[in-house]
Amino acid sequence: MSKNLDQRFATAVELALEGGAMAQRMRHALGPAHAKSAIDFCTEADRAVERLIRGRVTAQFGDAMIGEEDGGAAGERVWVVDPIDGTANYIHGTKRWCVSIAYVHQGAIEIGVLYAPDNDLLFTARRGAGAFLNGRPIGVSRLRHGAAPSVEVGWSERRPLSLYCAALTALMERGCEFRRHGSGALGLADVARGHNDGYLELHINAWDALAGILLVQEAGGVTNDFLADDGLTHGNPLFAATPEIAGRLREVLAAAG
Ligand code: IPD
Ligand code: CA
């Protein structure tokens, strides 16, 4: 691993921890959330955490950054950041939200870090070096539990509800159960740690997905090529799964596409 990547990895971890702690502190005195849509919100904490990360990344490395709240342009070296993924959960006072930070160099996701402060869960991955939870290696389920495969199906208003319902039907027809917990990033982390067998969403943005995609890949799972066709700036359909059900999820996405 190059020194530059080592430094960026250390900074990504520091920023995820600091950003998570900042959002936790701010939660007690938040003004009203700004509703981007009926199910999509932004709070003062989302903005403050994104500013913290952008300031440090720019000052320390001069890299490009794309963030959920303030946007940004791609570059050869680009950080892709969701300051709070699971904002609706955060607003409701539940624990399922996280800071998500990915670093992409020349089109390859090199670093993925997720921090869920309320449960003190730090997920980390570097390309080719495995996936970890609080420093311990993690792996996908391989369906060792012996139950029906369970898949989280993310939802946003970026695709019609009828397609979402059709995807649930197609999934159940293929013998899978479904769930939805409101954080795409943590949904992917659950696949990486074997707590769930797959994640599927008809359209998701890069800031929600990139860190989690690297986690799943490094944990032995399979994903579609999310960065194809400008996924970095426009988002894409996504599946991520333990290899045993990857074919089924690919079919469901193809049917809904
Ligand atoms: C959303 C969540 C949700 C996913 C959506 C995202 P937000 O992000 O990750 O689970 O299904 O696609 O937009 O609004 O909580 O940052
Ligand atoms: Ca998000």
Short mmCIF file of N, CA and C in Angstrom, two decimals, residues 46-185:
data_model
loop_
_atom_site.label_atom_id
_atom_site.label_comp_id
_atom_site.label_asym_id
_atom_site.label_seq_id
_atom_site.Cartn_x
_atom_site.Cartn_y
_atom_site.Cartn_z
N ASP A 46 -26.11 17.48 9.12
CA ASP A 46 -25.64 16.97 7.82
C ASP A 46 -24.66 17.99 7.21
N ARG A 47 -25.07 19.27 7.24
CA ARG A 47 -24.26 20.31 6.59
C ARG A 47 -22.95 20.52 7.33
N ALA A 48 -23.01 20.53 8.67
CA ALA A 48 -21.80 20.81 9.45
C ALA A 48 -20.77 19.68 9.28
N VAL A 49 -21.25 18.44 9.29
CA VAL A 49 -20.31 17.31 9.16
C VAL A 49 -19.70 17.31 7.76
N GLU A 50 -20.51 17.62 6.76
CA GLU A 50 -19.95 17.65 5.39
C GLU A 50 -18.89 18.77 5.28
N ARG A 51 -19.16 19.93 5.91
CA ARG A 51 -18.17 21.03 5.87
C ARG A 51 -16.87 20.62 6.55
N LEU A 52 -17.00 19.93 7.68
CA LEU A 52 -15.80 19.47 8.40
C LEU A 52 -14.95 18.58 7.48
N ILE A 53 -15.60 17.63 6.82
CA ILE A 53 -14.86 16.66 6.00
C ILE A 53 -14.26 17.35 4.77
N ARG A 54 -15.07 18.20 4.13
CA ARG A 54 -14.58 18.87 2.91
C ARG A 54 -13.37 19.76 3.23
N GLY A 55 -13.46 20.48 4.35
CA GLY A 55 -12.37 21.39 4.73
C GLY A 55 -11.07 20.61 4.91
N ARG A 56 -11.14 19.48 5.61
CA ARG A 56 -9.92 18.71 5.91
C ARG A 56 -9.36 18.05 4.66
N VAL A 57 -10.25 17.48 3.83
CA VAL A 57 -9.80 16.79 2.61
C VAL A 57 -9.11 17.78 1.67
N THR A 58 -9.71 18.96 1.54
CA THR A 58 -9.16 19.96 0.63
C THR A 58 -7.82 20.46 1.15
N ALA A 59 -7.78 20.78 2.45
CA ALA A 59 -6.54 21.35 3.00
C ALA A 59 -5.42 20.32 3.01
N GLN A 60 -5.75 19.08 3.34
CA GLN A 60 -4.69 18.08 3.54
C GLN A 60 -4.20 17.46 2.23
N PHE A 61 -5.12 17.25 1.28
CA PHE A 61 -4.72 16.51 0.07
C PHE A 61 -4.98 17.27 -1.23
N GLY A 62 -5.82 18.30 -1.19
CA GLY A 62 -6.18 19.01 -2.43
C GLY A 62 -7.00 18.13 -3.38
N ASP A 63 -7.64 17.08 -2.85
CA ASP A 63 -8.44 16.17 -3.70
C ASP A 63 -9.83 16.77 -3.97
N ALA A 64 -10.50 16.23 -4.98
CA ALA A 64 -11.90 16.61 -5.25
C ALA A 64 -12.80 15.92 -4.21
N MET A 65 -13.99 16.48 -4.03
CA MET A 65 -14.96 15.83 -3.14
C MET A 65 -16.38 16.02 -3.66
N ILE A 66 -17.14 14.93 -3.62
CA ILE A 66 -18.57 14.98 -3.92
C ILE A 66 -19.30 14.62 -2.62
N GLY A 67 -20.17 15.53 -2.16
CA GLY A 67 -20.91 15.27 -0.92
C GLY A 67 -22.40 15.33 -1.17
N GLU A 68 -23.17 14.67 -0.31
CA GLU A 68 -24.62 14.64 -0.53
C GLU A 68 -25.23 16.04 -0.46
N GLU A 69 -24.75 16.88 0.46
CA GLU A 69 -25.45 18.16 0.68
C GLU A 69 -24.95 19.29 -0.23
N ASP A 70 -23.64 19.38 -0.43
CA ASP A 70 -23.11 20.52 -1.20
C ASP A 70 -22.56 20.11 -2.56
N GLY A 71 -22.73 18.87 -2.95
CA GLY A 71 -22.32 18.44 -4.30
C GLY A 71 -20.82 18.45 -4.48
N GLY A 72 -20.37 18.91 -5.65
CA GLY A 72 -18.94 18.91 -5.97
C GLY A 72 -18.72 18.15 -7.27
N ALA A 73 -17.52 18.31 -7.81
CA ALA A 73 -17.23 17.69 -9.11
C ALA A 73 -16.26 16.53 -8.92
N ALA A 74 -16.29 15.59 -9.85
CA ALA A 74 -15.39 14.43 -9.80
C ALA A 74 -13.98 14.87 -10.19
N GLY A 75 -13.01 14.04 -9.90
CA GLY A 75 -11.62 14.29 -10.29
C GLY A 75 -10.91 12.96 -10.32
N GLU A 76 -9.63 12.97 -10.72
CA GLU A 76 -8.87 11.71 -10.75
C GLU A 76 -8.80 11.10 -9.34
N ARG A 77 -8.69 12.00 -8.35
CA ARG A 77 -8.72 11.57 -6.94
C ARG A 77 -9.92 12.23 -6.30
N VAL A 78 -10.92 11.45 -5.94
CA VAL A 78 -12.15 12.07 -5.42
C VAL A 78 -12.68 11.33 -4.18
N TRP A 79 -13.05 12.12 -3.18
CA TRP A 79 -13.70 11.58 -1.98
C TRP A 79 -15.21 11.69 -2.18
N VAL A 80 -15.92 10.66 -1.77
CA VAL A 80 -17.37 10.64 -1.98
C VAL A 80 -18.00 10.41 -0.60
N VAL A 81 -18.76 11.41 -0.15
CA VAL A 81 -19.09 11.48 1.29
C VAL A 81 -20.58 11.68 1.53
N ASP A 82 -21.13 10.86 2.39
CA ASP A 82 -22.46 11.13 2.94
C ASP A 82 -22.25 11.48 4.42
N PRO A 83 -22.48 12.75 4.80
CA PRO A 83 -22.19 13.13 6.19
C PRO A 83 -23.07 12.38 7.18
N ILE A 84 -24.34 12.18 6.83
CA ILE A 84 -25.23 11.33 7.66
C ILE A 84 -26.06 10.50 6.70
N ASP A 85 -25.84 9.20 6.67
CA ASP A 85 -26.73 8.34 5.89
C ASP A 85 -27.72 7.70 6.86
N GLY A 86 -28.98 7.77 6.46
CA GLY A 86 -30.03 7.36 7.39
C GLY A 86 -30.53 8.60 8.14
N THR A 87 -30.60 9.74 7.44
CA THR A 87 -30.99 10.99 8.11
C THR A 87 -32.37 10.88 8.75
N ALA A 88 -33.31 10.18 8.09
CA ALA A 88 -34.66 10.06 8.68
C ALA A 88 -34.57 9.28 10.00
N ASN A 89 -33.71 8.26 10.07
CA ASN A 89 -33.52 7.52 11.32
C ASN A 89 -32.91 8.44 12.39
N TYR A 90 -31.93 9.22 11.98
CA TYR A 90 -31.25 10.18 12.88
C TYR A 90 -32.27 11.16 13.47
N ILE A 91 -33.13 11.68 12.61
CA ILE A 91 -34.15 12.64 13.07
C ILE A 91 -35.13 11.97 14.04
N HIS A 92 -35.45 10.71 13.76
CA HIS A 92 -36.41 10.00 14.62
C HIS A 92 -35.80 9.53 15.95
N GLY A 93 -34.51 9.69 16.10
CA GLY A 93 -33.90 9.31 17.38
C GLY A 93 -33.47 7.86 17.45
N THR A 94 -33.41 7.15 16.32
CA THR A 94 -32.94 5.76 16.37
C THR A 94 -31.43 5.72 16.14
N LYS A 95 -30.86 4.54 16.27
CA LYS A 95 -29.40 4.42 16.23
C LYS A 95 -28.85 4.11 14.84
N ARG A 96 -29.76 3.88 13.87
CA ARG A 96 -29.29 3.37 12.58
C ARG A 96 -28.98 4.51 11.61
N TRP A 97 -27.83 5.13 11.79
CA TRP A 97 -27.34 6.16 10.88
C TRP A 97 -25.82 6.14 10.96
N CYS A 98 -25.18 6.68 9.96
CA CYS A 98 -23.72 6.62 9.95
C CYS A 98 -23.12 7.71 9.08
N VAL A 99 -21.83 7.91 9.25
CA VAL A 99 -21.05 8.74 8.34
C VAL A 99 -20.41 7.78 7.32
N SER A 100 -20.49 8.13 6.05
CA SER A 100 -19.95 7.24 5.00
C SER A 100 -18.92 8.00 4.17
N ILE A 101 -17.71 7.45 4.10
CA ILE A 101 -16.62 8.11 3.36
C ILE A 101 -15.94 7.10 2.44
N ALA A 102 -15.88 7.44 1.14
CA ALA A 102 -15.14 6.60 0.20
C ALA A 102 -14.10 7.46 -0.51
N TYR A 103 -13.02 6.81 -0.92
CA TYR A 103 -12.00 7.50 -1.72
C TYR A 103 -11.82 6.70 -3.01
N VAL A 104 -11.93 7.41 -4.13
CA VAL A 104 -11.85 6.77 -5.45
C VAL A 104 -10.68 7.36 -6.22
N HIS A 105 -9.81 6.47 -6.73
CA HIS A 105 -8.67 6.93 -7.52
C HIS A 105 -8.75 6.30 -8.90
N GLN A 106 -8.78 7.13 -9.92
CA GLN A 106 -8.87 6.68 -11.31
C GLN A 106 -9.95 5.62 -11.49
N GLY A 107 -11.12 5.89 -10.93
CA GLY A 107 -12.28 5.03 -11.15
C GLY A 107 -12.34 3.78 -10.29
N ALA A 108 -11.38 3.58 -9.38
CA ALA A 108 -11.44 2.40 -8.49
C ALA A 108 -11.66 2.87 -7.06
N ILE A 109 -12.59 2.21 -6.35
CA ILE A 109 -12.82 2.56 -4.94
C ILE A 109 -11.65 1.97 -4.15
N GLU A 110 -10.86 2.83 -3.55
CA GLU A 110 -9.66 2.37 -2.83
C GLU A 110 -9.91 2.24 -1.33
N ILE A 111 -10.78 3.12 -0.81
CA ILE A 111 -11.00 3.17 0.65
C ILE A 111 -12.50 3.30 0.90
N GLY A 112 -13.00 2.56 1.88
CA GLY A 112 -14.39 2.72 2.31
C GLY A 112 -14.44 2.69 3.84
N VAL A 113 -15.02 3.73 4.42
CA VAL A 113 -15.12 3.80 5.89
C VAL A 113 -16.54 4.22 6.26
N LEU A 114 -17.15 3.48 7.17
CA LEU A 114 -18.47 3.84 7.70
C LEU A 114 -18.36 3.87 9.21
N TYR A 115 -18.93 4.90 9.83
CA TYR A 115 -18.96 4.93 11.29
C TYR A 115 -20.38 5.19 11.77
N ALA A 116 -20.89 4.26 12.59
CA ALA A 116 -22.22 4.39 13.19
C ALA A 116 -22.02 4.68 14.68
N PRO A 117 -22.05 5.96 15.07
CA PRO A 117 -21.62 6.35 16.43
C PRO A 117 -22.49 5.80 17.54
N ASP A 118 -23.80 5.72 17.34
CA ASP A 118 -24.66 5.30 18.45
C ASP A 118 -24.40 3.85 18.86
N ASN A 119 -23.86 3.07 17.94
CA ASN A 119 -23.50 1.69 18.29
C ASN A 119 -21.98 1.48 18.29
N ASP A 120 -21.25 2.55 18.10
CA ASP A 120 -19.78 2.51 18.03
C ASP A 120 -19.28 1.41 17.07
N LEU A 121 -19.81 1.43 15.86
CA LEU A 121 -19.40 0.46 14.85
C LEU A 121 -18.57 1.18 13.79
N LEU A 122 -17.32 0.77 13.65
CA LEU A 122 -16.45 1.36 12.63
C LEU A 122 -16.12 0.28 11.59
N PHE A 123 -16.67 0.44 10.39
CA PHE A 123 -16.41 -0.49 9.29
C PHE A 123 -15.33 0.12 8.40
N THR A 124 -14.33 -0.69 8.05
CA THR A 124 -13.26 -0.16 7.19
C THR A 124 -12.89 -1.18 6.12
N ALA A 125 -12.53 -0.66 4.94
CA ALA A 125 -12.04 -1.54 3.88
C ALA A 125 -11.05 -0.78 3.01
N ARG A 126 -10.03 -1.51 2.54
CA ARG A 126 -9.14 -0.99 1.51
C ARG A 126 -9.10 -2.02 0.41
N ARG A 127 -9.03 -1.54 -0.82
CA ARG A 127 -9.10 -2.46 -1.96
C ARG A 127 -7.96 -3.49 -1.86
N GLY A 128 -8.36 -4.77 -1.90
CA GLY A 128 -7.37 -5.85 -1.88
C GLY A 128 -6.89 -6.22 -0.48
N ALA A 129 -7.44 -5.58 0.55
CA ALA A 129 -6.90 -5.82 1.90
C ALA A 129 -7.96 -6.27 2.90
N GLY A 130 -9.16 -6.63 2.44
CA GLY A 130 -10.17 -7.16 3.36
C GLY A 130 -11.06 -6.10 3.96
N ALA A 131 -12.08 -6.58 4.66
CA ALA A 131 -13.06 -5.68 5.29
C ALA A 131 -13.06 -5.98 6.79
N PHE A 132 -13.27 -4.93 7.59
CA PHE A 132 -13.13 -5.04 9.04
C PHE A 132 -14.23 -4.29 9.77
N LEU A 133 -14.60 -4.83 10.93
CA LEU A 133 -15.50 -4.14 11.84
C LEU A 133 -14.77 -3.98 13.17
N ASN A 134 -14.57 -2.72 13.57
CA ASN A 134 -13.79 -2.42 14.78
C ASN A 134 -12.49 -3.23 14.82
N GLY A 135 -11.84 -3.30 13.65
CA GLY A 135 -10.52 -3.92 13.55
C GLY A 135 -10.52 -5.42 13.34
N ARG A 136 -11.69 -6.05 13.37
CA ARG A 136 -11.73 -7.52 13.16
C ARG A 136 -12.27 -7.85 11.78
N PRO A 137 -11.68 -8.86 11.11
CA PRO A 137 -12.14 -9.20 9.76
C PRO A 137 -13.61 -9.64 9.73
N ILE A 138 -14.32 -9.24 8.68
CA ILE A 138 -15.72 -9.67 8.52
C ILE A 138 -15.88 -10.34 7.15
N GLY A 139 -16.97 -11.12 7.01
CA GLY A 139 -17.23 -11.80 5.74
C GLY A 139 -18.73 -11.95 5.51
N VAL A 140 -19.11 -12.13 4.24
CA VAL A 140 -20.52 -12.29 3.89
C VAL A 140 -21.04 -13.63 4.41
N SER A 141 -22.38 -13.79 4.42
CA SER A 141 -22.98 -14.92 5.14
C SER A 141 -22.72 -16.28 4.51
N ARG A 142 -22.57 -16.32 3.17
CA ARG A 142 -22.51 -17.58 2.41
C ARG A 142 -23.74 -18.46 2.70
N LEU A 143 -24.80 -17.85 3.23
CA LEU A 143 -26.06 -18.54 3.58
C LEU A 143 -25.83 -19.65 4.61
N ARG A 144 -24.80 -19.53 5.42
CA ARG A 144 -24.52 -20.59 6.41
C ARG A 144 -25.64 -20.74 7.43
N HIS A 145 -26.47 -19.69 7.59
CA HIS A 145 -27.56 -19.76 8.58
C HIS A 145 -28.61 -20.78 8.19
N GLY A 146 -28.70 -21.12 6.88
CA GLY A 146 -29.65 -22.15 6.45
C GLY A 146 -31.09 -21.68 6.30
N ALA A 147 -31.36 -20.41 6.62
CA ALA A 147 -32.73 -19.87 6.46
C ALA A 147 -32.89 -19.31 5.05
N ALA A 148 -34.12 -18.83 4.74
CA ALA A 148 -34.33 -18.20 3.43
C ALA A 148 -33.44 -16.96 3.34
N PRO A 149 -32.87 -16.70 2.15
CA PRO A 149 -32.04 -15.50 2.02
C PRO A 149 -32.84 -14.24 2.33
N SER A 150 -32.19 -13.30 3.00
CA SER A 150 -32.85 -12.06 3.39
C SER A 150 -32.14 -10.90 2.70
N VAL A 151 -32.95 -10.03 2.08
CA VAL A 151 -32.39 -8.95 1.26
C VAL A 151 -33.01 -7.63 1.68
N GLU A 152 -32.18 -6.62 1.95
CA GLU A 152 -32.75 -5.28 2.19
C GLU A 152 -32.98 -4.61 0.84
N VAL A 153 -34.16 -4.02 0.69
CA VAL A 153 -34.50 -3.34 -0.56
C VAL A 153 -34.69 -1.86 -0.24
N GLY A 154 -33.70 -1.07 -0.64
CA GLY A 154 -33.74 0.37 -0.34
C GLY A 154 -34.81 1.06 -1.17
N TRP A 155 -35.31 2.16 -0.61
CA TRP A 155 -36.40 2.88 -1.29
C TRP A 155 -36.09 4.37 -1.32
N SER A 156 -36.30 4.99 -2.45
CA SER A 156 -36.30 6.45 -2.53
C SER A 156 -37.35 6.81 -3.58
N GLU A 157 -37.69 8.11 -3.62
CA GLU A 157 -38.70 8.54 -4.60
C GLU A 157 -38.09 8.77 -5.98
N ARG A 158 -36.83 8.39 -6.14
CA ARG A 158 -36.20 8.59 -7.45
C ARG A 158 -36.69 7.58 -8.49
N ARG A 159 -37.39 6.55 -8.04
CA ARG A 159 -37.98 5.58 -8.97
C ARG A 159 -39.45 5.38 -8.59
N PRO A 160 -40.32 5.04 -9.57
CA PRO A 160 -41.75 4.91 -9.25
C PRO A 160 -42.02 3.79 -8.25
N LEU A 161 -43.01 4.02 -7.40
CA LEU A 161 -43.39 3.03 -6.39
C LEU A 161 -43.77 1.69 -7.04
N SER A 162 -44.39 1.77 -8.23
CA SER A 162 -44.82 0.52 -8.89
C SER A 162 -43.60 -0.37 -9.19
N LEU A 163 -42.47 0.25 -9.55
CA LEU A 163 -41.27 -0.56 -9.84
C LEU A 163 -40.72 -1.18 -8.56
N TYR A 164 -40.80 -0.41 -7.46
CA TYR A 164 -40.33 -0.94 -6.17
C TYR A 164 -41.16 -2.17 -5.80
N CYS A 165 -42.47 -2.06 -5.93
CA CYS A 165 -43.34 -3.19 -5.58
C CYS A 165 -43.07 -4.38 -6.50
N ALA A 166 -42.82 -4.10 -7.78
CA ALA A 166 -42.51 -5.19 -8.72
C ALA A 166 -41.21 -5.88 -8.32
N ALA A 167 -40.25 -5.10 -7.85
CA ALA A 167 -38.97 -5.70 -7.43
C ALA A 167 -39.17 -6.59 -6.21
N LEU A 168 -40.02 -6.14 -5.26
CA LEU A 168 -40.30 -6.99 -4.08
C LEU A 168 -40.95 -8.30 -4.51
N THR A 169 -41.90 -8.19 -5.45
CA THR A 169 -42.57 -9.40 -5.94
C THR A 169 -41.55 -10.35 -6.58
N ALA A 170 -40.71 -9.79 -7.46
CA ALA A 170 -39.71 -10.62 -8.16
C ALA A 170 -38.77 -11.29 -7.17
N LEU A 171 -38.43 -10.56 -6.13
CA LEU A 171 -37.53 -11.10 -5.12
C LEU A 171 -38.18 -12.27 -4.37
N MET A 172 -39.44 -12.06 -3.97
CA MET A 172 -40.14 -13.11 -3.22
C MET A 172 -40.40 -14.32 -4.10
N GLU A 173 -40.68 -14.09 -5.38
CA GLU A 173 -40.85 -15.22 -6.30
C GLU A 173 -39.58 -16.05 -6.42
N ARG A 174 -38.44 -15.41 -6.09
CA ARG A 174 -37.16 -16.14 -6.15
C ARG A 174 -36.73 -16.65 -4.77
N GLY A 175 -37.68 -16.73 -3.86
CA GLY A 175 -37.42 -17.38 -2.57
C GLY A 175 -36.70 -16.52 -1.55
N CYS A 176 -36.69 -15.18 -1.76
CA CYS A 176 -35.99 -14.31 -0.80
C CYS A 176 -37.00 -13.54 0.05
N GLU A 177 -36.60 -13.24 1.28
CA GLU A 177 -37.34 -12.35 2.18
C GLU A 177 -36.85 -10.94 1.96
N PHE A 178 -37.59 -9.92 2.41
CA PHE A 178 -37.05 -8.57 2.27
C PHE A 178 -37.24 -7.76 3.56
N ARG A 179 -36.42 -6.71 3.65
CA ARG A 179 -36.44 -5.76 4.76
C ARG A 179 -36.12 -4.37 4.23
N ARG A 180 -36.41 -3.35 5.06
CA ARG A 180 -35.87 -2.02 4.76
C ARG A 180 -35.64 -1.28 6.08
N HIS A 181 -34.40 -0.80 6.27
CA HIS A 181 -34.04 -0.16 7.55
C HIS A 181 -33.64 1.30 7.42
N GLY A 182 -33.60 1.86 6.20
CA GLY A 182 -33.44 3.31 6.06
C GLY A 182 -32.03 3.87 6.02
N SER A 183 -31.02 3.01 5.92
CA SER A 183 -29.66 3.52 5.64
C SER A 183 -29.03 2.55 4.63
N GLY A 184 -28.87 3.04 3.41
CA GLY A 184 -28.26 2.21 2.36
C GLY A 184 -26.85 1.79 2.76
N ALA A 185 -26.10 2.74 3.34
CA ALA A 185 -24.71 2.44 3.70
C ALA A 185 -24.66 1.31 4.73
#
